[in-house]
Amino acid sequence: MQDKRRVGILISGRGSNMAALVEASRSDDCPYEVALVASDRPQAAGLTWAADAGIATFAQSPKGMAKAEYEAKIDAALRDAGVEVIALAGYMRLLSDDFVARWRGRIINIHPSLLPKYKGLDTHQRALAAGDAVAGCSVHIVTEELDGGDVLGQAKVAILPDDTAESLAGRVLIEEHRLYPKILAEFVKR
Ligand code: GRF
């Protein structure tokens, strides 16, 4: 087996994209392995899934501490696990400029819109309200600007006449699970 690059995944919730990244990492020819799944929410469902899947996990609530102190703990856990690349997967907290600078060019994220359209929240509702014919998802490099770094890959999903934000989100999510492992594999080989 080849030497695999060590990836740390940050989640806040159910972690379906994290699970897709873990599943893909199990193939012998996948160039990355998941060294740690970490969360700002100790109760995140994805942490349980990851632990059951035999992946090391780490949880740290930011409550009652300064952001720098919280991030130092996350940073230490990632470095202790030998993480080289960070994949954000439904991590609902903004990383500080300092954290981004320490991991410059080594953090990627998946966002449920065709960036540069619809940075931030409520992407599907905004695509529907705009009357768009096509929605989708993007994997991008994380910089100090919210959802603003270079786009590494996208997948498109047709918007149907009777779509709701929920139905569209469901179809986009299926594409997220295909896109993210593919782009992460390409990214760690760069
Ligand atoms: C996904 O829609 C992802 O694009 C966005 O947050 C959601 C996370 O879902 N960044 P999950 O936790 O991966 O299931």
PDB file of C-alpha atoms and ligand atoms in Angstrom:
ATOM      1  CA  MET A   1       0.000   0.000   0.000  1.00  0.00           C
ATOM      2  CA  GLN A   2       1.198   3.508  -0.806  1.00  0.00           C
ATOM      3  CA  ASP A   3       1.954   6.054   1.903  1.00  0.00           C
ATOM      4  CA  LYS A   4      -1.296   7.880   2.580  1.00  0.00           C
ATOM      5  CA  ARG A   5      -1.599  11.553   3.473  1.00  0.00           C
ATOM      6  CA  ARG A   6      -3.158  12.138   6.880  1.00  0.00           C
ATOM      7  CA  VAL A   7      -6.404  14.110   6.847  1.00  0.00           C
ATOM      8  CA  GLY A   8      -8.273  15.617   9.802  1.00  0.00           C
ATOM      9  CA  ILE A   9     -11.989  16.289   9.384  1.00  0.00           C
ATOM     10  CA  LEU A  10     -13.863  18.984  11.342  1.00  0.00           C
ATOM     11  CA  ILE A  11     -17.617  18.521  11.776  1.00  0.00           C
ATOM     12  CA  SER A  12     -20.440  20.067  13.786  1.00  0.00           C
ATOM     13  CA  GLY A  13     -23.374  17.789  13.014  1.00  0.00           C
ATOM     14  CA  ARG A  14     -24.474  14.584  11.336  1.00  0.00           C
ATOM     15  CA  GLY A  15     -21.270  14.295   9.319  1.00  0.00           C
ATOM     16  CA  SER A  16     -22.579  12.631   6.171  1.00  0.00           C
ATOM     17  CA  ASN A  17     -19.798  14.196   4.095  1.00  0.00           C
ATOM     18  CA  MET A  18     -17.255  13.055   6.691  1.00  0.00           C
ATOM     19  CA  ALA A  19     -18.660   9.520   6.390  1.00  0.00           C
ATOM     20  CA  ALA A  20     -18.317   9.690   2.594  1.00  0.00           C
ATOM     21  CA  LEU A  21     -14.664  10.756   2.980  1.00  0.00           C
ATOM     22  CA  VAL A  22     -14.002   7.912   5.452  1.00  0.00           C
ATOM     23  CA  GLU A  23     -15.683   5.303   3.221  1.00  0.00           C
ATOM     24  CA  ALA A  24     -13.632   6.402   0.207  1.00  0.00           C
ATOM     25  CA  SER A  25     -10.410   6.327   2.256  1.00  0.00           C
ATOM     26  CA  ARG A  26     -10.791   2.588   2.792  1.00  0.00           C
ATOM     27  CA  SER A  27      -9.915   1.750  -0.779  1.00  0.00           C
ATOM     28  CA  ASP A  28      -6.260   0.754  -1.191  1.00  0.00           C
ATOM     29  CA  ASP A  29      -5.681   3.258  -3.971  1.00  0.00           C
ATOM     30  CA  CYS A  30      -7.113   6.217  -2.028  1.00  0.00           C
ATOM     31  CA  PRO A  31      -4.199   8.621  -1.379  1.00  0.00           C
ATOM     32  CA  TYR A  32      -5.461   9.790   2.025  1.00  0.00           C
ATOM     33  CA  GLU A  33      -6.443   8.294   5.358  1.00  0.00           C
ATOM     34  CA  VAL A  34      -8.604   9.923   8.029  1.00  0.00           C
ATOM     35  CA  ALA A  35      -6.383  10.422  11.074  1.00  0.00           C
ATOM     36  CA  LEU A  36      -8.889  12.326  13.206  1.00  0.00           C
ATOM     37  CA  VAL A  37     -12.492  13.523  13.233  1.00  0.00           C
ATOM     38  CA  ALA A  38     -12.859  16.548  15.520  1.00  0.00           C
ATOM     39  CA  SER A  39     -15.887  18.593  16.509  1.00  0.00           C
ATOM     40  CA  ASP A  40     -16.891  21.729  18.390  1.00  0.00           C
ATOM     41  CA  ARG A  41     -20.052  19.864  19.455  1.00  0.00           C
ATOM     42  CA  PRO A  42     -19.396  16.887  21.736  1.00  0.00           C
ATOM     43  CA  GLN A  43     -22.920  15.605  20.949  1.00  0.00           C
ATOM     44  CA  ALA A  44     -22.434  15.699  17.146  1.00  0.00           C
ATOM     45  CA  ALA A  45     -23.910  12.539  15.644  1.00  0.00           C
ATOM     46  CA  GLY A  46     -20.964  12.251  13.281  1.00  0.00           C
ATOM     47  CA  LEU A  47     -18.562  11.715  16.198  1.00  0.00           C
ATOM     48  CA  THR A  48     -20.415   8.558  17.198  1.00  0.00           C
ATOM     49  CA  TRP A  49     -20.408   7.318  13.633  1.00  0.00           C
ATOM     50  CA  ALA A  50     -16.666   7.967  13.319  1.00  0.00           C
ATOM     51  CA  ALA A  51     -15.835   6.256  16.621  1.00  0.00           C
ATOM     52  CA  ASP A  52     -17.934   3.233  15.571  1.00  0.00           C
ATOM     53  CA  ALA A  53     -15.996   3.214  12.300  1.00  0.00           C
ATOM     54  CA  GLY A  54     -12.731   2.955  14.261  1.00  0.00           C
ATOM     55  CA  ILE A  55     -11.564   6.526  13.601  1.00  0.00           C
ATOM     56  CA  ALA A  56      -9.920   8.591  16.350  1.00  0.00           C
ATOM     57  CA  THR A  57     -12.211  11.394  17.510  1.00  0.00           C
ATOM     58  CA  PHE A  58     -11.799  14.599  19.484  1.00  0.00           C
ATOM     59  CA  ALA A  59     -14.453  16.943  20.866  1.00  0.00           C
ATOM     60  CA  GLN A  60     -13.969  20.363  22.356  1.00  0.00           C
ATOM     61  CA  SER A  61     -16.815  22.735  23.098  1.00  0.00           C
ATOM     62  CA  PRO A  62     -15.788  26.391  22.723  1.00  0.00           C
ATOM     63  CA  LYS A  63     -18.156  27.398  25.518  1.00  0.00           C
ATOM     64  CA  GLY A  64     -16.596  29.474  28.269  1.00  0.00           C
ATOM     65  CA  MET A  65     -13.239  29.978  26.593  1.00  0.00           C
ATOM     66  CA  ALA A  66     -11.654  32.505  24.265  1.00  0.00           C
ATOM     67  CA  LYS A  67     -11.678  31.582  20.580  1.00  0.00           C
ATOM     68  CA  ALA A  68      -7.866  31.431  20.526  1.00  0.00           C
ATOM     69  CA  GLU A  69      -7.827  28.973  23.422  1.00  0.00           C
ATOM     70  CA  TYR A  70     -10.505  26.804  21.794  1.00  0.00           C
ATOM     71  CA  GLU A  71      -8.691  26.771  18.462  1.00  0.00           C
ATOM     72  CA  ALA A  72      -5.362  25.989  20.150  1.00  0.00           C
ATOM     73  CA  LYS A  73      -6.935  22.802  21.499  1.00  0.00           C
ATOM     74  CA  ILE A  74      -8.269  21.809  18.083  1.00  0.00           C
ATOM     75  CA  ASP A  75      -4.915  22.662  16.513  1.00  0.00           C
ATOM     76  CA  ALA A  76      -3.026  20.553  19.070  1.00  0.00           C
ATOM     77  CA  ALA A  77      -5.342  17.572  18.551  1.00  0.00           C
ATOM     78  CA  LEU A  78      -4.846  17.775  14.777  1.00  0.00           C
ATOM     79  CA  ARG A  79      -1.060  18.044  15.078  1.00  0.00           C
ATOM     80  CA  ASP A  80      -0.891  15.236  17.660  1.00  0.00           C
ATOM     81  CA  ALA A  81      -2.730  13.048  15.150  1.00  0.00           C
ATOM     82  CA  GLY A  82      -0.150  13.925  12.488  1.00  0.00           C
ATOM     83  CA  VAL A  83      -2.721  15.683  10.323  1.00  0.00           C
ATOM     84  CA  GLU A  84      -1.371  17.272   7.136  1.00  0.00           C
ATOM     85  CA  VAL A  85      -4.605  18.430   5.491  1.00  0.00           C
ATOM     86  CA  ILE A  86      -7.885  19.566   7.101  1.00  0.00           C
ATOM     87  CA  ALA A  87     -11.257  18.913   5.462  1.00  0.00           C
ATOM     88  CA  LEU A  88     -14.196  20.912   6.823  1.00  0.00           C
ATOM     89  CA  ALA A  89     -17.437  18.956   6.529  1.00  0.00           C
ATOM     90  CA  GLY A  90     -20.398  20.831   7.949  1.00  0.00           C
ATOM     91  CA  TYR A  91     -18.185  22.626  10.476  1.00  0.00           C
ATOM     92  CA  MET A  92     -20.401  25.532  11.475  1.00  0.00           C
ATOM     93  CA  ARG A  93     -17.802  27.792  13.062  1.00  0.00           C
ATOM     94  CA  LEU A  94     -15.661  30.450  11.396  1.00  0.00           C
ATOM     95  CA  LEU A  95     -11.951  29.740  11.695  1.00  0.00           C
ATOM     96  CA  SER A  96      -9.872  32.682  12.870  1.00  0.00           C
ATOM     97  CA  ASP A  97      -7.400  34.361  10.527  1.00  0.00           C
ATOM     98  CA  ASP A  98      -4.610  33.017  12.757  1.00  0.00           C
ATOM     99  CA  PHE A  99      -5.776  29.423  12.403  1.00  0.00           C
ATOM    100  CA  VAL A 100      -6.162  29.788   8.633  1.00  0.00           C
ATOM    101  CA  ALA A 101      -2.661  31.292   8.432  1.00  0.00           C
ATOM    102  CA  ARG A 102      -1.149  28.393  10.410  1.00  0.00           C
ATOM    103  CA  TRP A 103      -2.700  25.904   7.965  1.00  0.00           C
ATOM    104  CA  ARG A 104      -2.432  28.116   4.880  1.00  0.00           C
ATOM    105  CA  GLY A 105      -3.424  26.255   1.701  1.00  0.00           C
ATOM    106  CA  ARG A 106      -4.045  23.024   3.617  1.00  0.00           C
ATOM    107  CA  ILE A 107      -7.725  23.472   4.587  1.00  0.00           C
ATOM    108  CA  ILE A 108     -10.558  22.675   2.197  1.00  0.00           C
ATOM    109  CA  ASN A 109     -14.345  22.897   2.584  1.00  0.00           C
ATOM    110  CA  ILE A 110     -17.488  21.718   0.837  1.00  0.00           C
ATOM    111  CA  HIS A 111     -20.190  24.303   0.276  1.00  0.00           C
ATOM    112  CA  PRO A 112     -23.697  23.591  -1.049  1.00  0.00           C
ATOM    113  CA  SER A 113     -23.793  26.105  -3.905  1.00  0.00           C
ATOM    114  CA  LEU A 114     -22.054  26.801  -7.166  1.00  0.00           C
ATOM    115  CA  LEU A 115     -19.563  29.324  -5.791  1.00  0.00           C
ATOM    116  CA  PRO A 116     -19.091  32.249  -6.142  1.00  0.00           C
ATOM    117  CA  LYS A 117     -22.902  32.218  -5.929  1.00  0.00           C
ATOM    118  CA  TYR A 118     -24.530  32.034  -2.490  1.00  0.00           C
ATOM    119  CA  LYS A 119     -21.740  32.191   0.021  1.00  0.00           C
ATOM    120  CA  GLY A 120     -22.923  31.671   3.600  1.00  0.00           C
ATOM    121  CA  LEU A 121     -26.193  30.070   4.707  1.00  0.00           C
ATOM    122  CA  ASP A 122     -29.571  29.179   3.133  1.00  0.00           C
ATOM    123  CA  THR A 123     -27.987  28.467  -0.249  1.00  0.00           C
ATOM    124  CA  HIS A 124     -30.803  26.286  -1.617  1.00  0.00           C
ATOM    125  CA  GLN A 125     -33.537  28.732  -0.626  1.00  0.00           C
ATOM    126  CA  ARG A 126     -31.591  31.549  -2.266  1.00  0.00           C
ATOM    127  CA  ALA A 127     -31.088  29.573  -5.491  1.00  0.00           C
ATOM    128  CA  LEU A 128     -34.837  28.849  -5.653  1.00  0.00           C
ATOM    129  CA  ALA A 129     -35.774  32.459  -4.886  1.00  0.00           C
ATOM    130  CA  ALA A 130     -33.487  33.644  -7.672  1.00  0.00           C
ATOM    131  CA  GLY A 131     -35.231  31.346 -10.161  1.00  0.00           C
ATOM    132  CA  ASP A 132     -31.983  29.510 -11.002  1.00  0.00           C
ATOM    133  CA  ALA A 133     -32.207  26.485 -13.295  1.00  0.00           C
ATOM    134  CA  VAL A 134     -29.133  24.832 -11.815  1.00  0.00           C
ATOM    135  CA  ALA A 135     -27.765  24.436  -8.288  1.00  0.00           C
ATOM    136  CA  GLY A 136     -24.896  22.354  -6.970  1.00  0.00           C
ATOM    137  CA  CYS A 137     -21.933  22.167  -4.649  1.00  0.00           C
ATOM    138  CA  SER A 138     -18.326  23.325  -4.584  1.00  0.00           C
ATOM    139  CA  VAL A 139     -15.136  22.216  -2.889  1.00  0.00           C
ATOM    140  CA  HIS A 140     -12.817  25.127  -2.243  1.00  0.00           C
ATOM    141  CA  ILE A 141      -9.667  26.145  -0.425  1.00  0.00           C
ATOM    142  CA  VAL A 142     -10.358  27.894   2.870  1.00  0.00           C
ATOM    143  CA  THR A 143      -9.020  31.423   3.212  1.00  0.00           C
ATOM    144  CA  GLU A 144      -9.839  34.274   5.581  1.00  0.00           C
ATOM    145  CA  GLU A 145     -12.799  35.211   3.344  1.00  0.00           C
ATOM    146  CA  LEU A 146     -15.980  33.174   4.038  1.00  0.00           C
ATOM    147  CA  ASP A 147     -16.465  30.599   1.245  1.00  0.00           C
ATOM    148  CA  GLY A 148     -14.045  32.709  -0.802  1.00  0.00           C
ATOM    149  CA  GLY A 149     -10.959  30.589  -1.619  1.00  0.00           C
ATOM    150  CA  ASP A 150     -10.110  29.003  -4.967  1.00  0.00           C
ATOM    151  CA  VAL A 151     -12.680  26.498  -6.177  1.00  0.00           C
ATOM    152  CA  LEU A 152     -11.189  23.023  -6.700  1.00  0.00           C
ATOM    153  CA  GLY A 153     -14.246  21.318  -8.176  1.00  0.00           C
ATOM    154  CA  GLN A 154     -18.003  21.557  -8.561  1.00  0.00           C
ATOM    155  CA  ALA A 155     -20.996  19.336  -9.304  1.00  0.00           C
ATOM    156  CA  LYS A 156     -24.227  20.640 -10.807  1.00  0.00           C
ATOM    157  CA  VAL A 157     -27.785  19.592 -10.022  1.00  0.00           C
ATOM    158  CA  ALA A 158     -30.827  20.608 -12.106  1.00  0.00           C
ATOM    159  CA  ILE A 159     -33.508  22.493 -10.190  1.00  0.00           C
ATOM    160  CA  LEU A 160     -36.942  20.956 -10.757  1.00  0.00           C
ATOM    161  CA  PRO A 161     -40.149  23.021 -10.996  1.00  0.00           C
ATOM    162  CA  ASP A 162     -41.592  21.634  -7.745  1.00  0.00           C
ATOM    163  CA  ASP A 163     -38.339  21.704  -5.763  1.00  0.00           C
ATOM    164  CA  THR A 164     -38.317  22.913  -2.168  1.00  0.00           C
ATOM    165  CA  ALA A 165     -35.131  23.845  -0.330  1.00  0.00           C
ATOM    166  CA  GLU A 166     -35.310  20.405   1.328  1.00  0.00           C
ATOM    167  CA  SER A 167     -35.782  18.368  -1.848  1.00  0.00           C
ATOM    168  CA  LEU A 168     -33.018  20.291  -3.603  1.00  0.00           C
ATOM    169  CA  ALA A 169     -30.697  19.928  -0.601  1.00  0.00           C
ATOM    170  CA  GLY A 170     -31.230  16.174  -0.675  1.00  0.00           C
ATOM    171  CA  ARG A 171     -30.190  15.851  -4.323  1.00  0.00           C
ATOM    172  CA  VAL A 172     -27.244  18.222  -3.893  1.00  0.00           C
ATOM    173  CA  LEU A 173     -26.081  16.202  -0.869  1.00  0.00           C
ATOM    174  CA  ILE A 174     -25.843  13.053  -3.005  1.00  0.00           C
ATOM    175  CA  GLU A 175     -23.502  14.966  -5.327  1.00  0.00           C
ATOM    176  CA  GLU A 176     -21.520  16.309  -2.338  1.00  0.00           C
ATOM    177  CA  HIS A 177     -20.796  12.734  -1.275  1.00  0.00           C
ATOM    178  CA  ARG A 178     -19.432  11.953  -4.748  1.00  0.00           C
ATOM    179  CA  LEU A 179     -17.527  15.186  -5.262  1.00  0.00           C
ATOM    180  CA  TYR A 180     -15.758  15.620  -1.920  1.00  0.00           C
ATOM    181  CA  PRO A 181     -13.773  12.334  -1.816  1.00  0.00           C
ATOM    182  CA  LYS A 182     -12.716  12.806  -5.451  1.00  0.00           C
ATOM    183  CA  ILE A 183     -11.498  16.374  -4.933  1.00  0.00           C
ATOM    184  CA  LEU A 184      -9.802  15.589  -1.597  1.00  0.00           C
ATOM    185  CA  ALA A 185      -7.929  12.695  -3.258  1.00  0.00           C
ATOM    186  CA  GLU A 186      -6.766  15.016  -6.047  1.00  0.00           C
ATOM    187  CA  PHE A 187      -5.865  17.725  -3.538  1.00  0.00           C
ATOM    188  CA  VAL A 188      -3.617  15.597  -1.306  1.00  0.00           C
ATOM    189  CA  LYS A 189      -1.683  14.456  -4.384  1.00  0.00           C
ATOM    190  CA  ARG A 190      -0.817  18.042  -5.387  1.00  0.00           C
TER     191      ARG A 190
HETATM  192  C1  GRF B   1     -23.490  20.039   3.773  1.00  0.00           C
HETATM  193  O1  GRF B   1     -24.560  20.494   3.020  1.00  0.00           O
HETATM  194  C2  GRF B   1     -22.248  20.810   3.426  1.00  0.00           C
HETATM  195  O2  GRF B   1     -22.203  21.203   2.086  1.00  0.00           O
HETATM  196  C3  GRF B   1     -22.373  22.032   4.304  1.00  0.00           C
HETATM  197  O3  GRF B   1     -22.938  21.567   5.507  1.00  0.00           O
HETATM  198  C4  GRF B   1     -23.658  20.375   5.256  1.00  0.00           C
HETATM  199  C5  GRF B   1     -23.065  19.323   6.139  1.00  0.00           C
HETATM  200  O4  GRF B   1     -23.747  18.097   6.078  1.00  0.00           O
HETATM  201  N1  GRF B   1     -21.082  22.669   4.456  1.00  0.00           N
HETATM  202  P1  GRF B   1     -23.077  16.811   6.693  1.00  0.00           P
HETATM  203  O5  GRF B   1     -22.816  17.101   8.169  1.00  0.00           O
HETATM  204  O6  GRF B   1     -21.834  16.519   5.939  1.00  0.00           O
HETATM  205  O7  GRF B   1     -24.121  15.729   6.542  1.00  0.00           O
END
